[in-house]
Every structure is written in C-alpha cells, then in structure tokens.
DNA sequence: CTTCACATTGACGTTTACGTAATAGCGCGT
DNA sequence: ACGCGCTATTACGTAAACGTCAATGTGAAG
C-alpha cells in the first residue's frame, strides 16, 4: 500500500473513497445510516479519516465473503471497544470464537468449490485440446483476466 | 458420508432434504422456480434424486460463500452441459477461469479476516487472563461451539 | 368416515442493500 | 452574476430471497 494513504492525518472525500473502492456515495451514506461508518464533518460535507478508510475496507471485505451489514456492524463494534469491562470482553471473546468457526467453514466451502472448478477446467481443457485446440484460450488472455481483478483498492494515480 | 445416501436409486422427499440441510420447503421450491433444481414428480409431489441432493449441496455451499442464486445457476448450467459444442465449451472454460479468480480472492479475504479475528482473540484472552482469569471461557465451552457447527448436512438418524 | 399431517399452487408481505430522482446549498472559474 | 460540479438530505423505487398466509388435495391412522 502506498504509504501516503497510511498517514494518519490523511483525509478523504466521499468521492475519493468511492473511486478507490469502486462503490457509490449512496452506499457509503447507507453504511453510515446503519452505523458502520461515522466520518467527521466540515460543515455538511463528510470527511473520512484513515481509520474510516480502514473500516470501509473491512466492510467491503466482509460483504465479499457473504456477511450481511448487520453482521459486519456487530463485528466492528466488538472489535472497536476493546475495553468496556471484563464481562463485556468475555462475551465478545465468545462471539469472536463463533465467528472464527463460521469463517473456517466458509474457507472450506471455498476450497471445495475451487477444487471442483479446477478439475472441471482441466476436463474441459483436455476435451478442447483433443477436438479444437485452436479454441483454447491463450495464456495472455488468462493474464488479462487476472489483471482485471476488481477486488482490492484500486490504485489511484495522479493523471 | 453415509453410503446409504450415496446410492443412486435413493430418493428424498422435500421434507427430508429440508431437515438434512436445515432449510425450508419454500426455499427448495423457490430454487426450482429459478431453475436451479428440477426434481421428478410422483403425481404432484416432488421426488428428489441423489443428483438433486448433490445440486442442493452445491447451491447452499455457494450461498454460504456469498454467491447469488443467478450466479450459482450459471455455474451449475455451465457445469452440467459438458458437451454443447466446442465453441460453447471454450466460452464455458473462460467463465470458469474467471470464477476461479474470484474464488481465490474470496479465499484471501477470508484468510485476512481469520487472521484479524485470531489476533484480536489473543489480545482479549491476554487482557482477561491479566484482569479476570475467572471469566475466561473454558476449553470445554469452546468444544461445544465447534460441535454445534451448523454447516454441513446434518446427520439424520433413525430415532 | 373423519381427522391429521404433509404435500401442492398461488398470492401477497418483508428484509436487505442499495438505485434513482428531486431539491437545495457551496466553492470556483469566467 | 452565472453556470458547473460536487455535496447534502429526503423520499420513493427495486431486485433478490425468501416468509407467510390461504385454499386445496391426498394418503395414512384411529
């Protein structure tokens, strides 16, 4: 990550975060409505800190792996208040352990899916290689797919 | 898996699959409506084959990792018709490769989340051990959580 | 024969996660 | 002064994935 984005004093407009993470202003305001974000204000305008940006990253990551916004909010809340009394902490610990179990299950689901997809691909490649090798997607085409990954924060360069 | 469930001639009622996979009849009919399942019929009643059961397992697995029903349907369709002409196959192969990339990203998201959850747990355990060791969840309690996993097909035993 | 439990097909309601205007204010370049 | 582009709030619309009745049928049990 460019260290410039990590500087604690760095602030972002709603548009900047939207471009970087490929989402809409509406979505960010919606997350705020639901209590997942609470950026500062300059007048009416929202000002997102580096911490807000990190939270947003967690939110989108959670969404990609199939969590609902309320689940994400719960996790973020537990994660935020590391204090709040020992009893509260003990409850949070239990919930976190539950989450870990769920995530491990998700991981296994993904591994199973990947395995099936890969063997299916291998079968199809074999069939194509036998029948119509000219139709086999080229290696460069595969690279294009990989480079076009839509996931992480999109590098934003000065034009 | 109990081999009894794997026997190709084995048939299931809608209720049996719902109990086994912890979902509702409404959901199965909905998946059918959307073209993800097409069980046989005895009169009006649906009769699910072993293959239908396997499809359902894939559907639910897909849902857990954050796929929409239409995405799942697309994958199942591509997966089903391994024939359909070489050109079709080449297109399917490209789509499968895209899916693989997406799934690899999801896997990474989950690994990142797991890492954060684990270090957070460790921190909280440390804090609790220092302040109120009596509140630390016991090892047996952790086992209970693990045993209570709600994921895979639920073992259905004759009473 | 009746009741009961489960099945079916509609049809409408609900929650989630936003999209899509409509309206209005602020800073800035010309 | 005037439009342009960005922002804001409010409000209504919408697609997905079912939940929840209502009305009906049907086979087995008592």
Coordinates of C-alpha atoms (C1' of nucleotides) in Angstrom, one line a residue:
Chain A
X1 CA 0.0 0.0 0.0
X2 CA 1.3 3.5 -0.8
X3 CA 2.4 4.9 2.5
X4 CA 0.8 8.2 1.6
X5 CA -2.6 6.6 2.2
X6 CA -1.5 5.3 5.6
X7 CA -0.5 8.7 7.0
X8 CA -2.9 9.2 10.0
X9 CA -3.5 12.8 9.1
X10 CA -4.7 11.9 5.6
X11 CA -8.3 12.7 4.9
X12 CA -10.6 11.6 2.1
X13 CA -13.7 12.9 0.4
X14 CA -16.6 10.6 -0.2
X15 CA -15.7 10.7 -3.9
X16 CA -12.1 9.6 -3.4
X17 CA -13.1 6.6 -1.4
X18 CA -15.8 5.7 -3.9
X19 CA -13.3 5.8 -6.8
X20 CA -10.7 3.9 -4.9
X21 CA -13.0 1.1 -3.8
X22 CA -15.4 1.2 -6.7
X23 CA -18.6 1.9 -4.9
X24 CA -21.1 4.8 -4.8
X25 CA -21.7 7.7 -2.5
X26 CA -25.1 6.3 -1.8
X27 CA -23.5 3.1 -0.5
X28 CA -21.2 5.0 1.9
X29 CA -24.1 7.1 3.2
X30 CA -26.1 4.0 3.6
X31 CA -23.4 2.3 5.7
X32 CA -23.3 5.5 7.8
X33 CA -27.1 5.3 8.3
X34 CA -26.7 1.8 9.5
X35 CA -23.9 2.7 12.0
X36 CA -21.0 1.1 10.2
X37 CA -19.2 4.4 9.5
X38 CA -19.2 7.8 11.2
X39 CA -17.0 10.2 9.3
X40 CA -16.2 13.7 10.6
X41 CA -17.8 16.8 9.0
X42 CA -16.7 20.1 7.6
X43 CA -20.0 21.9 7.6
X44 CA -22.2 19.4 5.9
X45 CA -19.6 17.6 4.0
X46 CA -18.2 14.2 5.1
X47 CA -14.5 13.9 5.8
X48 CA -13.2 10.4 6.0
X49 CA -10.1 9.7 8.1
X50 CA -7.6 7.0 7.5
X51 CA -9.4 4.9 10.1
X52 CA -12.7 5.4 8.3
X53 CA -11.0 4.1 5.2
X54 CA -9.7 1.1 7.0
X55 CA -13.3 0.4 8.3
X56 CA -14.6 0.7 4.8
X57 CA -12.1 -1.8 3.6
X58 CA -13.3 -4.3 6.3
X59 CA -16.9 -3.7 5.4
X60 CA -16.3 -4.5 1.7
X61 CA -14.2 -7.5 2.6
X62 CA -17.0 -8.7 4.8
X63 CA -19.5 -8.3 2.1
X64 CA -17.4 -10.2 -0.4
X65 CA -17.4 -13.2 1.8
X66 CA -21.1 -13.2 2.4
X67 CA -21.7 -11.3 5.6
X68 CA -24.7 -9.0 6.0
X69 CA -24.2 -5.4 7.0
X70 CA -25.6 -6.1 10.5
X71 CA -23.2 -8.9 11.0
X72 CA -20.4 -6.7 9.9
X73 CA -21.5 -4.0 12.2
X74 CA -21.6 -6.4 15.1
X75 CA -18.1 -7.5 14.4
X76 CA -16.8 -3.9 14.0
X77 CA -18.5 -2.9 17.3
X78 CA -16.9 -5.8 19.2
X79 CA -13.6 -5.1 17.6
X80 CA -13.8 -1.4 18.4
X81 CA -14.4 -1.4 22.1
X82 CA -11.6 -3.4 23.4
X83 CA -12.4 -2.0 26.8
X84 CA -16.0 -1.9 28.2
X85 CA -15.5 -4.0 31.3
X86 CA -14.1 -7.5 31.7
X87 CA -17.5 -9.2 31.5
X88 CA -18.3 -7.4 28.2
X89 CA -14.9 -8.6 27.0
X90 CA -15.6 -12.2 27.9
X91 CA -18.8 -12.1 25.9
X92 CA -17.0 -10.5 22.9
X93 CA -14.4 -13.2 23.1
X94 CA -17.0 -15.9 22.8
X95 CA -18.7 -14.2 19.8
X96 CA -15.3 -13.8 18.1
X97 CA -14.6 -17.5 18.5
X98 CA -18.0 -18.3 17.0
X99 CA -17.1 -16.1 14.1
X100 CA -13.8 -17.9 13.6
X101 CA -15.6 -21.2 13.4
X102 CA -18.0 -19.8 10.8
X103 CA -15.1 -18.3 8.7
X104 CA -13.3 -21.6 8.8
X105 CA -16.3 -23.3 7.4
X106 CA -16.5 -20.7 4.7
X107 CA -12.9 -21.3 3.9
X108 CA -13.6 -25.0 3.5
X109 CA -16.6 -24.3 1.2
X110 CA -14.4 -22.1 -1.0
X111 CA -11.6 -24.7 -1.1
X112 CA -14.2 -27.4 -2.1
X113 CA -15.6 -25.1 -4.8
X114 CA -12.1 -24.2 -6.1
X115 CA -11.2 -27.9 -6.3
X116 CA -14.3 -28.7 -8.3
X117 CA -13.8 -25.7 -10.6
X118 CA -10.2 -26.6 -11.3
X119 CA -10.9 -30.2 -12.1
X120 CA -13.8 -29.1 -14.3
X121 CA -11.4 -26.7 -16.1
X122 CA -8.9 -29.4 -16.6
X123 CA -11.5 -31.7 -18.1
X124 CA -12.7 -29.0 -20.5
X125 CA -9.2 -28.1 -21.5
X126 CA -8.5 -31.8 -22.2
X127 CA -11.6 -32.0 -24.4
X128 CA -10.8 -28.9 -26.3
X129 CA -7.2 -29.8 -26.8
X130 CA -8.4 -33.1 -28.3
X131 CA -11.2 -31.6 -30.5
X132 CA -10.4 -28.0 -31.3
X133 CA -7.1 -26.9 -29.9
X134 CA -7.5 -23.6 -31.8
X135 CA -10.2 -22.6 -29.4
X136 CA -8.1 -22.9 -26.3
X137 CA -7.9 -19.6 -24.5
X138 CA -4.3 -18.3 -24.8
X139 CA -2.1 -17.7 -21.8
X140 CA -2.1 -14.0 -22.4
X141 CA -5.8 -13.9 -22.3
X142 CA -5.7 -15.6 -18.9
X143 CA -3.3 -12.9 -17.7
X144 CA -5.8 -10.3 -18.8
X145 CA -8.4 -11.9 -16.6
X146 CA -6.1 -12.0 -13.6
X147 CA -5.0 -8.4 -14.1
X148 CA -8.6 -7.3 -14.4
X149 CA -9.3 -8.3 -10.8
X150 CA -12.0 -6.0 -9.4
X151 CA -11.3 -6.7 -5.8
X152 CA -8.8 -4.7 -3.7
X153 CA -8.5 -0.9 -3.5
X154 CA -7.9 0.4 -7.0
X155 CA -4.6 2.2 -7.4
X156 CA -5.3 5.9 -7.9
X157 CA -2.6 7.7 -9.7
X158 CA -2.3 11.4 -10.4
X159 CA -3.2 11.6 -14.1
Chain B
X1 CA -20.9 -39.5 4.2
X2 CA -23.2 -42.5 5.0
X3 CA -23.1 -44.6 1.9
X4 CA -26.8 -45.1 2.1
X5 CA -27.3 -41.5 1.0
X6 CA -25.0 -42.0 -2.0
X7 CA -26.9 -44.9 -3.6
X8 CA -28.1 -43.6 -6.9
X9 CA -31.5 -45.1 -6.6
X10 CA -32.1 -43.3 -3.3
X11 CA -34.9 -40.8 -3.4
X12 CA -35.8 -38.0 -1.0
X13 CA -38.9 -36.0 -0.1
X14 CA -38.8 -32.3 0.1
X15 CA -39.1 -32.6 3.9
X16 CA -36.1 -35.0 4.2
X17 CA -33.8 -32.6 2.4
X18 CA -35.1 -29.7 4.4
X19 CA -34.3 -31.4 7.7
X20 CA -31.0 -32.6 6.5
X21 CA -29.8 -29.3 5.2
X22 CA -31.8 -27.1 7.6
X23 CA -33.8 -25.1 5.1
X24 CA -37.5 -24.7 4.3
X25 CA -39.7 -26.3 1.6
X26 CA -40.4 -22.7 0.4
X27 CA -36.7 -22.3 -0.3
X28 CA -36.4 -25.5 -2.3
X29 CA -39.5 -24.6 -4.4
X30 CA -38.0 -21.2 -4.9
X31 CA -34.8 -22.6 -6.2
X32 CA -36.8 -24.8 -8.5
X33 CA -38.7 -21.7 -9.7
X34 CA -35.4 -20.1 -10.5
X35 CA -34.2 -23.1 -12.5
X36 CA -31.6 -24.4 -10.0
X37 CA -33.4 -27.6 -9.3
X38 CA -35.8 -29.7 -11.3
X39 CA -36.8 -32.8 -9.2
X40 CA -39.0 -35.5 -10.6
X41 CA -42.7 -35.8 -9.7
X42 CA -45.0 -38.5 -8.4
X43 CA -48.3 -37.0 -9.2
X44 CA -47.8 -33.5 -7.9
X45 CA -45.3 -34.4 -5.2
X46 CA -41.6 -33.7 -5.8
X47 CA -39.1 -36.5 -5.7
X48 CA -35.5 -35.6 -5.3
X49 CA -32.9 -37.9 -6.6
X50 CA -29.4 -38.3 -5.3
X51 CA -28.2 -35.9 -8.0
X52 CA -30.7 -33.3 -6.9
X53 CA -29.4 -33.6 -3.4
X54 CA -25.9 -33.0 -4.7
X55 CA -27.0 -30.0 -6.6
X56 CA -28.7 -28.6 -3.5
X57 CA -25.5 -29.1 -1.6
X58 CA -23.7 -27.0 -4.2
X59 CA -26.4 -24.4 -4.0
X60 CA -26.1 -24.0 -0.3
X61 CA -22.3 -24.0 -0.4
X62 CA -22.4 -21.3 -3.0
X63 CA -24.8 -19.2 -0.9
X64 CA -22.5 -19.5 2.2
X65 CA -19.6 -18.0 0.3
X66 CA -21.7 -15.1 -1.0
X67 CA -22.9 -16.1 -4.5
X68 CA -26.3 -15.0 -5.7
X69 CA -28.7 -17.6 -6.9
X70 CA -28.3 -16.5 -10.5
X71 CA -24.5 -16.8 -10.2
X72 CA -25.0 -20.3 -8.8
X73 CA -27.4 -21.2 -11.6
X74 CA -24.9 -20.0 -14.2
X75 CA -22.2 -22.1 -12.7
X76 CA -24.4 -25.2 -12.4
X77 CA -25.6 -24.8 -16.0
X78 CA -22.0 -24.5 -17.3
X79 CA -21.1 -27.4 -15.2
X80 CA -24.0 -29.6 -16.3
X81 CA -23.6 -29.4 -20.1
X82 CA -20.0 -30.6 -20.6
X83 CA -21.0 -31.1 -24.2
X84 CA -22.8 -28.5 -26.3
X85 CA -20.2 -27.9 -29.0
X86 CA -16.6 -26.9 -28.8
X87 CA -17.2 -23.2 -29.1
X88 CA -19.7 -23.3 -26.2
X89 CA -17.1 -25.2 -24.3
X90 CA -14.4 -22.6 -24.9
X91 CA -16.7 -19.9 -23.6
X92 CA -17.5 -22.0 -20.5
X93 CA -13.9 -22.5 -19.9
X94 CA -13.2 -18.8 -19.9
X95 CA -16.1 -18.2 -17.5
X96 CA -14.8 -20.9 -15.2
X97 CA -11.4 -19.3 -15.1
X98 CA -13.0 -16.0 -14.1
X99 CA -14.8 -17.8 -11.3
X100 CA -11.6 -19.3 -10.1
X101 CA -10.0 -15.9 -9.8
X102 CA -13.0 -14.6 -7.9
X103 CA -12.9 -17.5 -5.5
X104 CA -9.2 -17.1 -4.9
X105 CA -9.9 -13.5 -4.0
X106 CA -12.7 -14.6 -1.6
X107 CA -10.3 -17.1 -0.1
X108 CA -7.8 -14.3 0.6
X109 CA -10.5 -12.1 2.1
X110 CA -11.4 -14.9 4.5
X111 CA -7.8 -15.6 5.4
X112 CA -7.3 -11.9 6.2
X113 CA -10.4 -11.9 8.3
X114 CA -9.4 -15.0 10.1
X115 CA -6.0 -13.6 10.9
X116 CA -7.5 -10.4 12.3
X117 CA -10.0 -12.3 14.3
X118 CA -7.4 -14.6 15.8
X119 CA -5.0 -11.8 16.8
X120 CA -8.0 -10.0 18.3
X121 CA -8.9 -13.1 20.3
X122 CA -5.4 -13.5 21.5
X123 CA -5.4 -9.8 22.7
X124 CA -8.6 -10.3 24.5
X125 CA -7.6 -13.5 26.1
X126 CA -4.4 -11.8 27.3
X127 CA -6.4 -8.9 28.8
X128 CA -8.8 -11.3 30.5
X129 CA -6.0 -13.5 31.8
X130 CA -4.4 -10.5 33.4
X131 CA -7.6 -8.9 34.9
X132 CA -10.3 -11.5 35.4
X133 CA -9.0 -15.1 34.7
X134 CA -12.2 -16.5 36.1
X135 CA -14.1 -15.1 33.1
X136 CA -12.0 -16.9 30.5
X137 CA -14.2 -19.3 28.5
X138 CA -13.3 -22.8 29.4
X139 CA -11.9 -25.3 26.8
X140 CA -15.0 -27.4 27.0
X141 CA -17.1 -24.5 26.2
X142 CA -15.1 -23.9 23.1
X143 CA -15.6 -27.6 22.1
X144 CA -19.3 -27.0 22.4
X145 CA -19.2 -24.2 19.9
X146 CA -17.2 -26.3 17.5
X147 CA -19.5 -29.3 17.8
X148 CA -22.5 -27.0 17.2
X149 CA -21.4 -26.2 13.7
X150 CA -24.5 -25.6 11.6
X151 CA -22.8 -26.1 8.3
X152 CA -22.7 -29.4 6.6
X153 CA -25.6 -31.9 6.1
X154 CA -27.0 -32.7 9.5
X155 CA -26.8 -36.4 10.3
X156 CA -30.2 -37.8 10.3
X157 CA -30.5 -40.9 12.4
X158 CA -33.5 -43.2 12.8
X159 CA -34.8 -42.4 16.2
Chain C
dC1 C1' -65.5 -41.6 7.9
dT2 C1' -63.0 -38.2 9.8
dT3 C1' -59.1 -36.1 11.4
dC4 C1' -54.3 -35.2 10.8
dA5 C1' -50.0 -34.4 8.8
dC6 C1' -47.8 -33.3 5.0
dA7 C1' -47.9 -32.0 0.1
dT8 C1' -49.3 -28.6 -3.7
dT9 C1' -50.1 -23.9 -6.1
dG10 C1' -50.9 -19.1 -5.9
dA11 C1' -50.6 -14.5 -3.9
dC12 C1' -49.0 -11.0 -1.1
dG13 C1' -45.7 -9.3 2.5
dT14 C1' -40.9 -8.5 4.2
dT15 C1' -36.0 -7.5 4.7
dT16 C1' -31.7 -6.2 2.8
dA17 C1' -28.9 -3.1 0.2
dC18 C1' -28.9 -0.1 -2.2
dG19 C1' -30.6 2.9 -7.0
dT20 C1' -32.8 6.9 -8.6
dA21 C1' -34.7 11.2 -8.8
dA22 C1' -35.9 15.8 -6.8
dT23 C1' -34.5 19.7 -4.4
dA24 C1' -31.1 22.7 -2.5
dG25 C1' -26.5 24.7 -0.8
dC26 C1' -21.4 25.7 -1.5
dG27 C1' -17.0 26.9 -4.0
dC28 C1' -14.9 28.3 -8.1
dG29 C1' -13.7 29.6 -12.8
dT30 C1' -15.1 33.0 -16.4
Chain D
dA1 C1' -23.6 37.2 -11.9
dC2 C1' -23.9 32.6 -13.7
dG3 C1' -23.4 28.1 -14.5
dC4 C1' -20.7 23.7 -13.3
dG5 C1' -19.6 20.3 -10.4
dC6 C1' -19.6 18.4 -6.1
dT7 C1' -22.1 17.9 -1.9
dA8 C1' -26.2 17.2 1.1
dT9 C1' -31.0 15.4 2.6
dT10 C1' -35.5 13.4 1.8
dA11 C1' -38.2 10.3 -0.4
dC12 C1' -39.8 6.8 -3.3
dG13 C1' -38.5 2.6 -6.2
dT14 C1' -36.5 -2.0 -6.8
dA15 C1' -34.2 -6.7 -7.2
dA16 C1' -33.2 -10.8 -4.5
dA17 C1' -34.5 -14.3 -1.4
dC18 C1' -37.4 -15.9 0.7
dG19 C1' -41.7 -15.8 4.8
dT20 C1' -46.4 -16.2 5.4
dC21 C1' -50.8 -17.0 4.8
dA22 C1' -55.0 -19.1 2.1
dA23 C1' -57.2 -22.6 -0.4
dT24 C1' -56.8 -27.3 -1.9
dG25 C1' -55.6 -32.2 -2.3
dT26 C1' -54.2 -36.7 -0.5
dG27 C1' -52.7 -40.8 1.8
dA28 C1' -52.4 -43.0 6.3
dA29 C1' -54.2 -43.6 11.2
dG30 C1' -57.6 -44.1 14.5

